PDB file of C-alpha atoms in Angstrom:
ATOM      1  CA  MET A  56       2.890  -7.908  20.650  1.00 86.00           C
ATOM      2  CA  PRO A  57       5.899  -7.239  22.698  1.00 93.00           C
ATOM      3  CA  GLU A  58       6.010  -4.187  25.038  1.00 95.00           C
ATOM      4  CA  VAL A  59       8.586  -2.670  27.120  1.00 96.00           C
ATOM      5  CA  ASN A  60       7.349  -0.578  30.341  1.00 95.00           C
ATOM      6  CA  VAL A  61       9.383   1.588  32.584  1.00 95.00           C
ATOM      7  CA  ASP A  62       7.956   3.710  35.354  1.00 93.00           C
ATOM      8  CA  TRP A  63       9.949   5.894  38.010  1.00 95.00           C
ATOM      9  CA  VAL A  64       8.281   6.948  41.436  1.00 94.00           C
ATOM     10  CA  TRP A  65       9.947   9.847  43.423  1.00 93.00           C
ATOM     11  CA  LYS A  66       8.018  10.701  46.632  1.00 91.00           C
ATOM     12  CA  ARG A  67       4.442  10.900  44.971  1.00 94.00           C
ATOM     13  CA  LEU A  68       5.679  11.884  41.466  1.00 97.00           C
ATOM     14  CA  VAL A  69       4.936   9.060  38.875  1.00 97.00           C
ATOM     15  CA  VAL A  70       6.600   8.978  35.482  1.00 97.00           C
ATOM     16  CA  MET A  71       5.771   6.154  32.957  1.00 96.00           C
ATOM     17  CA  GLY A  72       6.735   5.272  29.536  1.00 97.00           C
ATOM     18  CA  SER A  73       5.975   2.410  27.310  1.00 96.00           C
ATOM     19  CA  LEU A  74       7.056   1.075  23.625  1.00 97.00           C
ATOM     20  CA  GLY A  75       5.376  -1.742  21.898  1.00 95.00           C
ATOM     21  CA  GLY A  76       4.675  -3.201  18.395  1.00 93.00           C
ATOM     22  CA  GLY A  77       5.159  -6.054  16.206  1.00 89.00           C
ATOM     23  CA  ALA A  78       4.030  -7.655  13.043  1.00 86.00           C
ATOM     24  CA  ILE A  79       0.320  -8.299  12.105  1.00 80.00           C
ATOM     25  CA  LYS A  80      -0.373 -11.561  10.217  1.00 76.00           C
ATOM     26  CA  GLN A  81      -3.281 -13.526   8.719  1.00 78.00           C
ATOM     27  CA  GLY A  82      -5.605 -10.621   8.233  1.00 86.00           C
ATOM     28  CA  VAL A  83      -7.676  -9.328   5.484  1.00 90.00           C
ATOM     29  CA  LEU A  84      -8.390  -5.991   4.009  1.00 89.00           C
ATOM     30  CA  ILE A  85     -12.075  -5.227   2.864  1.00 90.00           C
ATOM     31  CA  ASP A  86     -12.312  -2.327   0.623  1.00 88.00           C
ATOM     32  CA  GLU A  87     -15.852  -0.795  -0.422  1.00 87.00           C
ATOM     33  CA  ASP A  88     -16.846   1.895  -2.715  1.00 84.00           C
ATOM     34  CA  PHE A  89     -20.231   3.819  -2.688  1.00 84.00           C
ATOM     35  CA  GLU A  90     -21.833   6.194  -4.920  1.00 82.00           C
ATOM     36  CA  ASP A  91     -25.207   8.052  -3.596  1.00 81.00           C
ATOM     37  CA  GLY A  92     -25.520   5.842  -0.845  1.00 80.00           C
ATOM     38  CA  ALA A  93     -25.176   2.643  -2.936  1.00 87.00           C
ATOM     39  CA  ARG A  94     -22.452   0.168  -2.717  1.00 89.00           C
ATOM     40  CA  ILE A  95     -20.840  -0.186  -6.151  1.00 88.00           C
ATOM     41  CA  SER A  96     -17.737  -2.189  -5.360  1.00 87.00           C
ATOM     42  CA  ARG A  97     -16.409  -4.647  -2.763  1.00 90.00           C
ATOM     43  CA  THR A  98     -13.092  -6.515  -2.687  1.00 90.00           C
ATOM     44  CA  ARG A  99     -11.410  -8.702  -0.142  1.00 92.00           C
ATOM     45  CA  SER A 100      -7.561  -8.982   0.059  1.00 92.00           C
ATOM     46  CA  ASP A 101      -4.995 -10.814   2.121  1.00 90.00           C
ATOM     47  CA  THR A 102      -2.580  -8.499   4.159  1.00 87.00           C
ATOM     48  CA  ASP A 103       1.086  -8.970   4.447  1.00 79.00           C
ATOM     49  CA  ASP A 104       4.196  -6.767   5.003  1.00 72.00           C
ATOM     50  CA  THR A 105       2.115  -5.284   8.125  1.00 80.00           C
ATOM     51  CA  GLY A 106       2.752  -3.992  11.324  1.00 89.00           C
ATOM     52  CA  LEU A 107       1.970  -1.706  14.443  1.00 91.00           C
ATOM     53  CA  LEU A 108       4.008   0.428  16.723  1.00 95.00           C
ATOM     54  CA  TYR A 109       2.824   2.728  19.668  1.00 96.00           C
ATOM     55  CA  VAL A 110       4.620   5.109  22.172  1.00 97.00           C
ATOM     56  CA  ASN A 111       3.054   5.910  25.677  1.00 97.00           C
ATOM     57  CA  ALA A 112       4.258   8.791  27.951  1.00 98.00           C
ATOM     58  CA  ASP A 113       2.387   9.582  31.159  1.00 98.00           C
ATOM     59  CA  VAL A 114       3.117  11.488  34.302  1.00 98.00           C
ATOM     60  CA  GLY A 115       1.043  11.517  37.547  1.00 97.00           C
ATOM     61  CA  TYR A 116       0.725  11.751  41.135  1.00 98.00           C
ATOM     62  CA  ARG A 117       0.522   9.086  43.861  1.00 96.00           C
ATOM     63  CA  LEU A 118      -2.935   9.597  45.522  1.00 97.00           C
ATOM     64  CA  TRP A 119      -2.827   6.668  48.116  1.00 96.00           C
ATOM     65  CA  GLN A 120      -0.178   4.209  49.024  1.00 95.00           C
ATOM     66  CA  TRP A 121      -0.035   1.430  51.366  1.00 94.00           C
ATOM     67  CA  GLY A 122       1.323  -2.061  51.819  1.00 88.00           C
ATOM     68  CA  THR A 123       5.016  -3.018  51.930  1.00 86.00           C
ATOM     69  CA  PRO A 124       7.939  -2.240  49.733  1.00 81.00           C
ATOM     70  CA  GLU A 125       7.812  -5.887  48.568  1.00 81.00           C
ATOM     71  CA  GLN A 126       4.189  -5.911  47.828  1.00 85.00           C
ATOM     72  CA  PRO A 127       3.114  -2.321  47.633  1.00 90.00           C
ATOM     73  CA  GLY A 128      -0.585  -0.973  47.155  1.00 94.00           C
ATOM     74  CA  PHE A 129      -1.067   2.313  45.442  1.00 97.00           C
ATOM     75  CA  ILE A 130      -3.554   4.558  43.230  1.00 97.00           C
ATOM     76  CA  ASP A 131      -2.281   6.929  40.850  1.00 97.00           C
ATOM     77  CA  GLY A 132      -3.765   9.529  38.727  1.00 97.00           C
ATOM     78  CA  LEU A 133      -2.103   9.997  35.428  1.00 98.00           C
ATOM     79  CA  VAL A 134      -2.112  12.300  32.193  1.00 98.00           C
ATOM     80  CA  GLY A 135      -0.173  11.721  29.238  1.00 98.00           C
ATOM     81  CA  PHE A 136       0.041  11.294  25.355  1.00 98.00           C
ATOM     82  CA  GLN A 137      -0.048   8.257  22.878  1.00 97.00           C
ATOM     83  CA  TYR A 138       1.362   7.851  19.267  1.00 97.00           C
ATOM     84  CA  TRP A 139      -0.068   4.787  17.653  1.00 95.00           C
ATOM     85  CA  TYR A 140       0.907   3.769  13.910  1.00 95.00           C
ATOM     86  CA  GLU A 141      -0.295   1.022  11.902  1.00 93.00           C
ATOM     87  CA  ARG A 142       0.488  -0.193   8.173  1.00 93.00           C
ATOM     88  CA  TYR A 143      -1.117  -2.474   5.949  1.00 91.00           C
ATOM     89  CA  VAL A 144      -0.377  -3.851   2.555  1.00 92.00           C
ATOM     90  CA  ALA A 145      -3.009  -5.761   0.808  1.00 91.00           C
ATOM     91  CA  PHE A 146      -2.311  -8.385  -2.147  1.00 92.00           C
ATOM     92  CA  GLY A 147      -4.619  -9.700  -4.785  1.00 93.00           C
ATOM     93  CA  ALA A 148      -8.482  -9.489  -4.375  1.00 91.00           C
ATOM     94  CA  THR A 149     -11.806 -11.285  -4.761  1.00 91.00           C
ATOM     95  CA  SER A 150     -14.442  -9.235  -5.754  1.00 87.00           C
ATOM     96  CA  ALA A 151     -18.304  -9.256  -5.122  1.00 87.00           C
ATOM     97  CA  PHE A 152     -18.868  -7.006  -8.301  1.00 86.00           C
ATOM     98  CA  PRO A 153     -16.393  -8.764 -10.915  1.00 87.00           C
ATOM     99  CA  ASP A 154     -18.117  -6.472 -13.691  1.00 83.00           C
ATOM    100  CA  VAL A 155     -16.703  -3.379 -11.831  1.00 82.00           C
ATOM    101  CA  VAL A 156     -13.578  -4.859 -10.350  1.00 84.00           C
ATOM    102  CA  PRO A 157     -12.270  -8.350 -11.718  1.00 87.00           C
ATOM    103  CA  PRO A 158     -10.577 -10.731  -9.553  1.00 89.00           C
ATOM    104  CA  ILE A 159      -6.589  -9.952  -8.788  1.00 91.00           C
ATOM    105  CA  SER A 160      -3.779 -12.451  -8.643  1.00 91.00           C
ATOM    106  CA  SER A 161      -2.789 -12.941  -4.922  1.00 88.00           C
ATOM    107  CA  ASP A 162       0.918 -11.820  -5.839  1.00 90.00           C
ATOM    108  CA  ILE A 163      -0.037  -8.643  -6.929  1.00 93.00           C
ATOM    109  CA  ARG A 164       0.122  -5.490  -4.441  1.00 93.00           C
ATOM    110  CA  VAL A 165      -3.271  -3.578  -4.676  1.00 93.00           C
ATOM    111  CA  ILE A 166      -3.501  -1.356  -1.511  1.00 93.00           C
ATOM    112  CA  THR A 167      -1.213   0.255   1.130  1.00 94.00           C
ATOM    113  CA  GLN A 168      -2.771   1.936   3.969  1.00 93.00           C
ATOM    114  CA  GLU A 169      -1.011   3.934   6.925  1.00 95.00           C
ATOM    115  CA  TRP A 170      -2.586   5.028  10.077  1.00 95.00           C
ATOM    116  CA  HIS A 171      -1.431   7.701  12.516  1.00 96.00           C
ATOM    117  CA  TRP A 172      -3.043   8.450  15.872  1.00 96.00           C
ATOM    118  CA  TYR A 173      -2.188  11.262  18.142  1.00 96.00           C
ATOM    119  CA  SER A 174      -4.077  11.023  21.510  1.00 96.00           C
ATOM    120  CA  LEU A 175      -4.318  12.707  24.876  1.00 97.00           C
ATOM    121  CA  ARG A 176      -4.746  10.186  27.874  1.00 97.00           C
ATOM    122  CA  LEU A 177      -6.275  10.977  31.121  1.00 98.00           C
ATOM    123  CA  GLY A 178      -6.881   8.146  33.814  1.00 97.00           C
ATOM    124  CA  GLY A 179      -5.197   6.126  36.594  1.00 97.00           C
ATOM    125  CA  ARG A 180      -3.809   2.905  37.735  1.00 97.00           C
ATOM    126  CA  THR A 181      -3.815   0.638  40.962  1.00 97.00           C
ATOM    127  CA  GLN A 182      -2.268  -2.015  42.641  1.00 96.00           C
ATOM    128  CA  ILE A 183      -4.052  -4.187  45.565  1.00 96.00           C
ATOM    129  CA  PRO A 184      -2.143  -6.549  47.492  1.00 95.00           C
ATOM    130  CA  LEU A 185      -4.092  -9.663  48.191  1.00 93.00           C
ATOM    131  CA  PHE A 186      -2.353 -12.553  49.977  1.00 90.00           C
ATOM    132  CA  GLY A 187       0.825 -14.717  49.645  1.00 87.00           C
ATOM    133  CA  GLY A 188       2.372 -12.657  46.861  1.00 90.00           C
ATOM    134  CA  LEU A 189      -0.695 -12.151  44.791  1.00 95.00           C
ATOM    135  CA  GLY A 190      -2.000  -8.892  43.844  1.00 95.00           C
ATOM    136  CA  LEU A 191      -4.536  -7.091  41.513  1.00 97.00           C
ATOM    137  CA  LYS A 192      -3.669  -4.681  39.043  1.00 96.00           C
ATOM    138  CA  ALA A 193      -5.946  -2.248  36.857  1.00 97.00           C
ATOM    139  CA  ARG A 194      -5.256   0.661  34.348  1.00 96.00           C
ATOM    140  CA  ALA A 195      -7.926   2.807  32.885  1.00 98.00           C
ATOM    141  CA  PHE A 196      -7.535   5.920  30.571  1.00 98.00           C
ATOM    142  CA  VAL A 197     -10.078   7.986  28.685  1.00 97.00           C
ATOM    143  CA  LEU A 198      -8.698   9.636  25.533  1.00 97.00           C
ATOM    144  CA  PRO A 199     -10.683  12.967  25.388  1.00 96.00           C
ATOM    145  CA  TRP A 200      -9.126  14.231  22.031  1.00 94.00           C
ATOM    146  CA  SER A 201      -7.475  12.433  19.222  1.00 95.00           C
ATOM    147  CA  ARG A 202      -5.963  13.055  15.763  1.00 94.00           C
ATOM    148  CA  SER A 203      -5.959  10.718  13.119  1.00 95.00           C
ATOM    149  CA  VAL A 204      -4.176  10.905   9.667  1.00 96.00           C
ATOM    150  CA  VAL A 205      -4.593   8.079   6.963  1.00 96.00           C
ATOM    151  CA  ASN A 206      -2.771   7.741   3.789  1.00 96.00           C
ATOM    152  CA  ASP A 207      -4.256   5.188   1.417  1.00 94.00           C
ATOM    153  CA  ILE A 208      -2.599   4.046  -1.946  1.00 95.00           C
ATOM    154  CA  HIS A 209      -4.585   2.338  -4.636  1.00 93.00           C
ATOM    155  CA  HIS A 210      -1.636   0.771  -6.667  1.00 94.00           C
ATOM    156  CA  LEU A 211      -3.938  -0.225  -9.766  1.00 91.00           C
ATOM    157  CA  ARG A 212      -6.479   2.288 -10.233  1.00 89.00           C
ATOM    158  CA  THR A 213      -5.361   4.503 -12.969  1.00 91.00           C
ATOM    159  CA  ASP A 214      -7.629   7.307 -12.232  1.00 92.00           C
ATOM    160  CA  LEU A 215      -5.764   8.029  -8.779  1.00 93.00           C
ATOM    161  CA  ARG A 216      -2.194   9.403  -7.888  1.00 95.00           C
ATOM    162  CA  ARG A 217      -0.225   7.393  -5.792  1.00 91.00           C
ATOM    163  CA  ASP A 218       1.485   9.814  -3.500  1.00 90.00           C
ATOM    164  CA  PRO A 219      -1.149   9.028  -1.709  1.00 95.00           C
ATOM    165  CA  SER A 220      -4.387   8.213  -3.468  1.00 96.00           C
ATOM    166  CA  PHE A 221      -6.532   9.269  -0.361  1.00 95.00           C
ATOM    167  CA  HIS A 222      -5.673  11.486   2.560  1.00 96.00           C
ATOM    168  CA  ASP A 223      -7.897  11.600   5.643  1.00 96.00           C
ATOM    169  CA  GLU A 224      -7.647  13.915   8.643  1.00 96.00           C
ATOM    170  CA  ALA A 225      -9.790  14.216  11.522  1.00 95.00           C
ATOM    171  CA  ASP A 226      -9.722  15.706  14.947  1.00 92.00           C
ATOM    172  CA  GLY A 227     -11.602  15.105  18.230  1.00 89.00           C
ATOM    173  CA  GLY A 228     -13.645  11.737  19.139  1.00 88.00           C
ATOM    174  CA  ILE A 229     -13.163  10.051  22.369  1.00 92.00           C
ATOM    175  CA  GLY A 230     -11.627   6.561  23.256  1.00 95.00           C
ATOM    176  CA  VAL A 231     -10.884   4.355  26.141  1.00 97.00           C
ATOM    177  CA  GLN A 232      -7.986   2.074  27.019  1.00 97.00           C
ATOM    178  CA  ALA A 233      -8.014  -0.257  29.956  1.00 97.00           C
ATOM    179  CA  ASP A 234      -6.500  -3.468  31.285  1.00 97.00           C
ATOM    180  CA  GLY A 235      -6.508  -5.441  34.525  1.00 97.00           C
ATOM    181  CA  GLY A 236      -5.059  -8.832  35.773  1.00 97.00           C
ATOM    182  CA  LEU A 237      -3.472 -10.659  38.597  1.00 97.00           C
ATOM    183  CA  THR A 238       0.331 -10.189  39.616  1.00 96.00           C
ATOM    184  CA  TYR A 239       2.282 -12.687  41.607  1.00 96.00           C
ATOM    185  CA  ARG A 240       5.524 -11.910  43.266  1.00 93.00           C
ATOM    186  CA  VAL A 241       8.093 -14.626  42.753  1.00 93.00           C
ATOM    187  CA  TRP A 242      11.190 -13.542  44.342  1.00 88.00           C
ATOM    188  CA  ARG A 243      12.122 -10.118  45.843  1.00 85.00           C
ATOM    189  CA  GLY A 244      11.132  -7.408  43.174  1.00 86.00           C
ATOM    190  CA  LEU A 245      10.430 -10.043  40.568  1.00 92.00           C
ATOM    191  CA  SER A 246       6.899 -10.633  39.621  1.00 94.00           C
ATOM    192  CA  VAL A 247       4.918 -12.098  36.809  1.00 96.00           C
ATOM    193  CA  GLU A 248       1.455 -11.065  35.674  1.00 96.00           C
ATOM    194  CA  ALA A 249      -1.407 -12.000  33.571  1.00 98.00           C
ATOM    195  CA  GLY A 250      -4.727 -10.229  32.384  1.00 98.00           C
ATOM    196  CA  PHE A 251      -6.682  -8.906  29.546  1.00 98.00           C
ATOM    197  CA  GLN A 252      -6.408  -5.530  27.761  1.00 97.00           C
ATOM    198  CA  TYR A 253      -8.772  -3.545  25.607  1.00 97.00           C
ATOM    199  CA  TRP A 254      -8.247  -0.572  23.397  1.00 96.00           C
ATOM    200  CA  ARG A 255     -10.651   1.702  21.403  1.00 95.00           C
ATOM    201  CA  ILE A 256      -9.913   4.919  19.689  1.00 94.00           C
ATOM    202  CA  SER A 257     -12.475   7.288  17.559  1.00 91.00           C
ATOM    203  CA  SER A 258     -11.457  10.258  15.468  1.00 89.00           C
ATOM    204  CA  GLY A 259     -14.616  12.233  14.993  1.00 87.00           C
ATOM    205  CA  GLU A 260     -15.562  13.871  11.939  1.00 92.00           C
ATOM    206  CA  GLY A 261     -12.878  15.336   9.376  1.00 95.00           C
ATOM    207  CA  THR A 262     -11.894  15.589   5.668  1.00 96.00           C
ATOM    208  CA  SER A 263     -11.137  12.885   3.104  1.00 94.00           C
ATOM    209  CA  THR A 264      -9.156  14.236   0.056  1.00 96.00           C
ATOM    210  CA  ALA A 265      -9.014  12.101  -3.048  1.00 94.00           C
ATOM    211  CA  HIS A 266      -5.956  12.630  -5.151  1.00 96.00           C
ATOM    212  CA  THR A 267      -6.940  12.006  -8.778  1.00 95.00           C
ATOM    213  CA  ILE A 268      -5.355  12.591 -12.077  1.00 95.00           C
ATOM    214  CA  PHE A 269      -7.869  15.457 -12.844  1.00 94.00           C
ATOM    215  CA  GLY A 270      -7.046  17.165  -9.330  1.00 94.00           C
ATOM    216  CA  ASP A 271      -7.911  16.988  -5.557  1.00 95.00           C
ATOM    217  CA  PHE A 272     -11.279  16.667  -4.289  1.00 95.00           C
ATOM    218  CA  ASP A 273     -12.437  16.974  -0.546  1.00 95.00           C
ATOM    219  CA  GLY A 274     -15.155  14.844   0.968  1.00 92.00           C
ATOM    220  CA  LYS A 275     -16.645  14.450   4.412  1.00 92.00           C
ATOM    221  CA  LEU A 276     -15.001  11.924   6.611  1.00 92.00           C
ATOM    222  CA  ARG A 277     -17.727  10.555   9.046  1.00 89.00           C
ATOM    223  CA  GLU A 278     -15.197   8.882  11.340  1.00 89.00           C
ATOM    224  CA  ASN A 279     -12.074   6.789  11.545  1.00 90.00           C
ATOM    225  CA  ARG A 280     -12.025   4.088  14.267  1.00 90.00           C
ATOM    226  CA  THR A 281      -9.698   1.315  15.572  1.00 91.00           C
ATOM    227  CA  GLU A 282     -10.215  -1.314  18.135  1.00 93.00           C
ATOM    228  CA  ARG A 283      -8.118  -4.079  19.768  1.00 92.00           C
ATOM    229  CA  TYR A 284      -8.225  -6.259  22.691  1.00 95.00           C
ATOM    230  CA  GLY A 285      -6.758  -9.521  24.030  1.00 95.00           C
ATOM    231  CA  PRO A 286      -5.033 -11.373  26.758  1.00 97.00           C
ATOM    232  CA  TYR A 287      -1.423 -10.396  28.036  1.00 96.00           C
ATOM    233  CA  VAL A 288       1.392 -11.822  30.032  1.00 97.00           C
ATOM    234  CA  GLY A 289       4.135 -10.004  31.405  1.00 96.00           C
ATOM    235  CA  VAL A 290       7.230  -9.996  33.773  1.00 95.00           C
ATOM    236  CA  GLN A 291       8.265  -6.969  36.148  1.00 93.00           C
ATOM    237  CA  TYR A 292      11.115  -6.096  38.343  1.00 92.00           C
ATOM    238  CA  ARG A 293      10.695  -3.660  40.944  1.00 87.00           C
ATOM    239  CA  PHE A 294      14.132  -1.875  42.153  1.00 85.00           C
TER     240      PHE A 294
END
């Protein structure tokens, strides 16, 4: 997923912003229904027409700085906000309970899900010069509070409405976002970097509302959770 980052430092004030996202390919969506603690249906669908978008905004203070303008070292304390959006569209289905849910052709849209996350961020970042233009970078944030909103549309179920079929809301929870890697100065302010990133957000408990043709029914939402991790590469220019 491409991501664009901008950060501005004036004296010891730090302002950061980032925008990222992209398409999600080659995924599956598994949908399970339970009644009185027993699983009564389970389907597996291919996902397409899916994507992810997130925006981060942080401000902070440079607690400690050293090194040179070409290869600085620093430690920043940061606080900020993140908005994270995901959309999944599932086509077709194979069923573990064919008597309850028969198999569905792969060209038929069956489920659309949209996830919205609103999170506070508290953490910091550091860059440590090593030798010969090489440096170590790391960022870590705790998400002490998040709000999640999930809209789920079941396109083929005749007992549910489609505006949406289910609506989930939850507040609280805790999350963590961290990354670390190596950076190398190629020329003047130009550097390249590579590392690994891990993100995890949990919503805490909330309410799940089923919008049926007979009316709306509220149930207890135990938790929404999303997790992502993987390597990253980047290019940075420092003015």
